[in-house]
Short mmCIF file of C-alpha atoms in Angstrom, two decimals:
data_model
loop_
_atom_site.label_atom_id
_atom_site.label_comp_id
_atom_site.label_asym_id
_atom_site.label_seq_id
_atom_site.Cartn_x
_atom_site.Cartn_y
_atom_site.Cartn_z
CA TYR A 1 15.39 5.49 21.05
CA ASN A 2 16.36 9.28 21.62
CA TYR A 3 12.91 9.98 20.10
CA ARG A 4 10.77 7.60 21.96
CA LYS A 5 8.60 9.95 23.72
CA ASP A 6 7.56 11.27 20.47
CA LEU A 7 6.92 8.00 18.80
CA GLY A 8 4.63 7.16 22.10
CA LEU A 9 2.94 11.01 21.41
CA ALA A 10 2.39 9.74 17.83
CA PHE A 11 0.61 6.64 18.90
CA PHE A 12 -1.38 8.24 21.46
CA VAL A 13 -2.80 10.72 18.86
CA ALA A 14 -3.69 7.76 16.05
CA LEU A 15 -5.45 6.20 19.16
CA LEU A 16 -7.27 8.92 20.22
CA PHE A 17 -8.38 10.03 16.50
CA THR A 18 -9.10 6.49 16.16
CA ALA A 19 -11.24 6.29 19.04
CA ILE A 20 -12.92 9.25 17.50
CA GLY A 21 -13.86 7.71 14.54
CA VAL A 22 -15.29 5.01 16.43
CA TYR A 23 -17.68 7.03 18.43
CA SER A 24 -18.64 9.80 15.84
CA SER A 25 -19.94 6.21 13.64
CA ALA A 26 -21.61 4.86 16.33
CA THR A 27 -23.43 8.38 17.24
CA ASP A 28 -23.98 9.53 13.70
CA VAL A 29 -25.41 7.60 11.07
CA ALA A 30 -24.43 9.32 8.22
CA PHE A 31 -20.61 9.73 9.38
CA VAL A 32 -19.17 6.48 7.85
CA ARG A 33 -20.49 7.53 4.41
CA SER A 34 -19.16 11.22 4.86
CA ILE A 35 -15.57 9.77 5.78
CA LEU A 36 -15.61 6.57 3.58
CA GLY A 37 -17.26 7.85 0.68
CA ASP A 38 -20.69 6.57 -0.85
CA ALA A 39 -19.10 4.77 -3.69
CA TYR A 40 -16.74 2.68 -1.05
CA ILE A 41 -20.10 2.05 1.32
CA ASN A 42 -22.37 0.95 -1.69
CA MET A 43 -19.59 -1.74 -3.18
CA THR A 44 -19.03 -2.67 0.44
CA LEU A 45 -22.86 -3.54 1.08
CA GLU A 46 -23.11 -5.16 -2.58
CA ASN A 47 -20.11 -7.72 -1.24
CA ILE A 48 -21.59 -8.36 1.72
CA ALA A 49 -24.83 -9.22 -0.03
CA ASN A 50 -22.57 -11.52 -2.11
CA ASP A 51 -21.35 -13.22 0.97
CA ASP A 52 -17.82 -11.97 0.36
CA PRO A 53 -17.24 -8.62 1.96
CA MET A 54 -13.71 -8.68 1.49
CA ALA A 55 -14.22 -8.87 -1.92
CA VAL A 56 -12.54 -5.22 -2.53
CA TYR A 57 -9.20 -6.73 -2.18
CA LYS A 58 -9.41 -9.61 -4.83
CA LYS A 59 -10.81 -6.61 -7.63
CA MET A 60 -7.13 -5.16 -8.57
CA GLU A 61 -4.47 -7.37 -10.68
CA GLU A 62 -1.83 -7.95 -8.01
CA THR A 63 1.31 -6.55 -9.26
CA ASN A 64 -0.30 -3.33 -9.70
CA MET A 65 -2.18 -3.48 -6.70
CA PHE A 66 0.85 -3.78 -4.78
CA LEU A 67 2.78 -1.09 -6.60
CA GLY A 68 -0.15 1.71 -6.46
CA ILE A 69 -0.66 1.29 -2.42
CA THR A 70 3.22 0.84 -2.01
CA VAL A 71 3.67 4.55 -3.36
CA ASN A 72 0.44 5.51 -2.11
CA ASN A 73 1.50 5.15 1.48
CA ILE A 74 5.10 6.21 1.06
CA LYS A 75 3.39 9.55 0.00
CA VAL A 76 1.40 9.56 3.06
CA ALA A 77 4.41 8.70 5.34
CA LEU A 78 6.29 11.55 3.51
CA ASN A 79 3.51 14.35 3.97
CA CYS A 80 3.43 13.22 7.71
CA PHE A 81 7.27 14.09 7.74
CA ILE A 82 6.78 17.12 5.70
CA PHE A 83 3.90 18.34 7.32
CA GLY A 84 5.72 18.74 10.64
CA ILE A 85 7.35 22.14 9.54
CA ILE A 86 3.91 23.48 10.47
CA PHE A 87 4.98 23.22 14.14
CA GLY A 88 3.85 19.64 14.16
CA LEU A 89 0.16 20.44 13.49
CA GLY A 90 0.31 19.69 9.63
CA THR A 91 1.61 16.19 11.00
CA ILE A 92 -1.36 15.74 13.44
CA TYR A 93 -3.50 16.56 10.83
CA MET A 94 -2.54 13.98 8.56
CA LEU A 95 -2.93 11.79 11.61
CA MET A 96 -6.00 12.51 12.34
CA GLN A 97 -7.71 12.16 8.72
CA ASN A 98 -6.00 8.34 8.54
CA PHE A 99 -7.03 7.33 12.06
CA ILE A 100 -10.70 8.67 11.71
CA MET A 101 -10.90 6.94 8.52
CA LEU A 102 -9.70 3.52 10.53
CA GLY A 103 -12.12 4.14 13.38
CA SER A 104 -14.80 4.73 11.08
CA PHE A 105 -13.50 1.89 8.95
CA GLN A 106 -13.65 -0.91 11.81
CA TYR A 107 -16.76 0.56 13.23
CA PHE A 108 -18.41 -0.23 9.81
CA PHE A 109 -17.77 -3.71 9.83
CA TYR A 110 -18.53 -4.10 13.22
CA GLU A 111 -22.03 -2.81 12.90
CA LYS A 112 -22.83 -5.30 10.15
CA GLY A 113 -21.57 -8.13 12.38
CA LEU A 114 -18.17 -8.68 10.20
CA LEU A 115 -15.44 -7.03 12.84
CA TRP A 116 -13.65 -10.07 12.81
CA GLU A 117 -13.62 -10.95 9.51
CA SER A 118 -13.02 -7.67 8.24
CA ALA A 119 -9.99 -7.71 11.35
CA ARG A 120 -8.40 -11.04 10.11
CA THR A 121 -8.38 -10.09 6.82
CA ILE A 122 -7.30 -6.31 6.96
CA TRP A 123 -4.60 -6.44 9.59
CA ILE A 124 -2.64 -9.29 7.50
CA HIS A 125 -1.24 -5.81 5.72
CA GLY A 126 -2.65 -3.02 8.07
CA THR A 127 -0.44 -4.20 10.77
CA ILE A 128 2.79 -2.80 9.32
CA GLU A 129 0.74 -0.17 7.22
CA ILE A 130 -0.70 1.65 9.87
CA SER A 131 2.27 1.43 12.47
CA ALA A 132 4.66 2.97 9.80
CA ILE A 133 2.35 5.63 9.33
CA ILE A 134 2.63 6.27 13.15
CA ILE A 135 6.50 6.08 12.64
CA ALA A 136 6.41 8.36 9.94
CA GLY A 137 3.73 10.83 12.53
CA CYS A 138 6.39 10.32 14.82
CA ALA A 139 8.94 11.89 12.76
CA GLY A 140 7.03 14.57 11.84
CA LEU A 141 6.71 15.50 15.35
CA VAL A 142 10.37 15.74 16.03
CA VAL A 143 10.60 17.93 13.03
CA GLY A 144 7.72 20.40 14.78
CA LYS A 145 9.17 19.58 18.09
CA SER A 146 12.70 21.51 16.71
CA ILE A 147 10.91 24.57 15.98
CA LEU A 148 8.84 24.92 19.23
CA PHE A 149 11.50 23.84 21.52
CA PRO A 150 15.07 24.13 20.41
CA GLY A 151 16.54 23.65 24.24
CA THR A 152 20.32 25.25 23.58
CA TYR A 153 20.67 25.41 20.40
CA LYS A 154 19.71 28.46 17.65
CA ARG A 155 16.10 27.38 16.53
CA LEU A 156 17.74 27.02 12.94
CA THR A 157 20.41 25.06 13.89
CA SER A 158 17.72 22.66 16.39
CA PHE A 159 15.19 22.70 13.11
CA VAL A 160 18.13 21.18 11.14
CA LYS A 161 18.67 18.45 13.53
CA GLY A 162 15.17 18.01 14.04
CA VAL A 163 15.12 17.58 9.91
CA LYS A 164 17.90 15.13 9.73
CA ALA A 165 16.78 12.84 12.53
CA GLY A 166 12.96 12.73 11.43
CA LEU A 167 14.38 11.96 7.72
CA LYS A 168 16.39 9.42 9.12
CA ILE A 169 12.99 7.96 10.74
CA VAL A 170 10.87 8.47 7.94
CA ILE A 171 13.34 7.00 5.33
CA SER A 172 13.33 3.77 7.63
CA THR A 173 9.57 2.95 7.02
CA VAL A 174 10.31 2.76 3.69
CA PRO A 175 11.06 -1.25 3.52
CA PHE A 176 8.08 -1.85 5.60
CA PHE A 177 5.56 0.01 3.49
CA ILE A 178 6.96 -2.32 0.51
CA ILE A 179 6.25 -5.34 2.47
CA ALA A 180 2.65 -3.91 3.49
CA GLY A 181 2.45 -3.25 -0.08
CA PHE A 182 3.17 -6.82 -0.74
CA LEU A 183 0.88 -8.37 1.90
CA GLU A 184 -1.98 -6.16 0.74
CA GLY A 185 -1.70 -6.87 -3.02
CA PHE A 186 -0.60 -10.40 -2.82
CA VAL A 187 -1.74 -12.41 0.30
CA THR A 188 -4.91 -10.08 1.61
CA ARG A 189 -6.82 -11.52 -1.17
CA HIS A 190 -6.74 -14.72 -0.16
CA THR A 191 -9.60 -14.38 2.34
CA GLU A 192 -10.19 -18.09 1.97
CA MET A 193 -7.08 -18.90 4.39
CA PRO A 194 -7.64 -20.35 7.68
CA ASP A 195 -7.55 -17.93 10.73
CA TRP A 196 -4.15 -19.56 12.18
CA LEU A 197 -2.44 -18.40 9.37
CA ALA A 198 -3.96 -14.82 9.28
CA ILE A 199 -3.43 -14.67 12.98
CA PHE A 200 0.31 -15.74 12.41
CA ILE A 201 1.05 -13.20 10.07
CA ILE A 202 -0.60 -10.33 11.89
CA VAL A 203 1.25 -11.35 15.18
CA SER A 204 4.76 -11.73 13.16
CA SER A 205 4.01 -8.59 11.54
CA MET A 206 3.60 -6.62 15.05
CA ALA A 207 6.62 -8.95 16.53
CA LEU A 208 8.78 -7.30 13.64
CA ILE A 209 7.82 -3.89 13.97
CA VAL A 210 7.96 -3.82 17.95
CA PHE A 211 11.53 -5.64 17.70
CA TYR A 212 12.66 -3.11 14.97
CA TYR A 213 11.42 0.26 16.61
CA ILE A 214 11.32 -0.43 20.62
CA ILE A 215 13.18 -3.32 21.49
CA TYR A 216 16.78 -3.31 18.95
CA PRO A 217 16.94 0.23 19.83
CA LYS A 218 16.80 -0.05 23.37
CA ILE A 219 19.81 -2.58 22.81
CA LEU A 220 21.76 -0.39 20.66
CA TYR A 221 21.54 2.49 23.70
CA LYS A 222 22.86 0.29 26.31
CA ASN A 223 25.62 -1.15 24.10
CA GLN A 224 26.34 2.52 23.35
CA LEU A 225 26.99 3.19 27.10
CA LYS A 226 28.70 0.42 28.16
CA ASN A 227 31.16 1.46 25.27
CA GLU A 228 31.34 4.79 26.41
#
């Protein structure tokens, strides 16, 4: 709750770079390939031609996919946190990389007339995964802010406090990355599932994130005020 403004800033930065990714993809035909790579684009075009645009989620064995994606996402989150030491600029750079890619990715499928097909599939795991990356970005911004704006504390004292707070925030994302990895490895691949089930998973995932990181901290804060 104390770092809700940092979370809001991380969300705004993520939204901004997603919009940049969408706009750049819409105005430059070569942009999507420069971001996602020729290999991925060519493979996806082949999958679309084979009437299975989301086939990429079915190619790897479930457990290996779950473990590989979970470990990679946790690394991304830790980098968002650690690079906050560069006055928060490293964290913003990490968010830029991830969310320009997200915007480009979604525009690519929109351009192919597959926005709904991609969204109902990708956001099964992406709702928690993307949210957790934003929260890890918040952790990095907390570190950066502690260096730039120490307030009444000595800069070193402020930095130590910022690192401790940011570390708690980024560690809290690990269980969510495990959930997201499980969904991507074992659930997302079932593209034949009915729309209502995909929507249920997406809405439930968003409700979980909103409750744990926005509503629950506010409840704890209010209870703390009552007990003082």
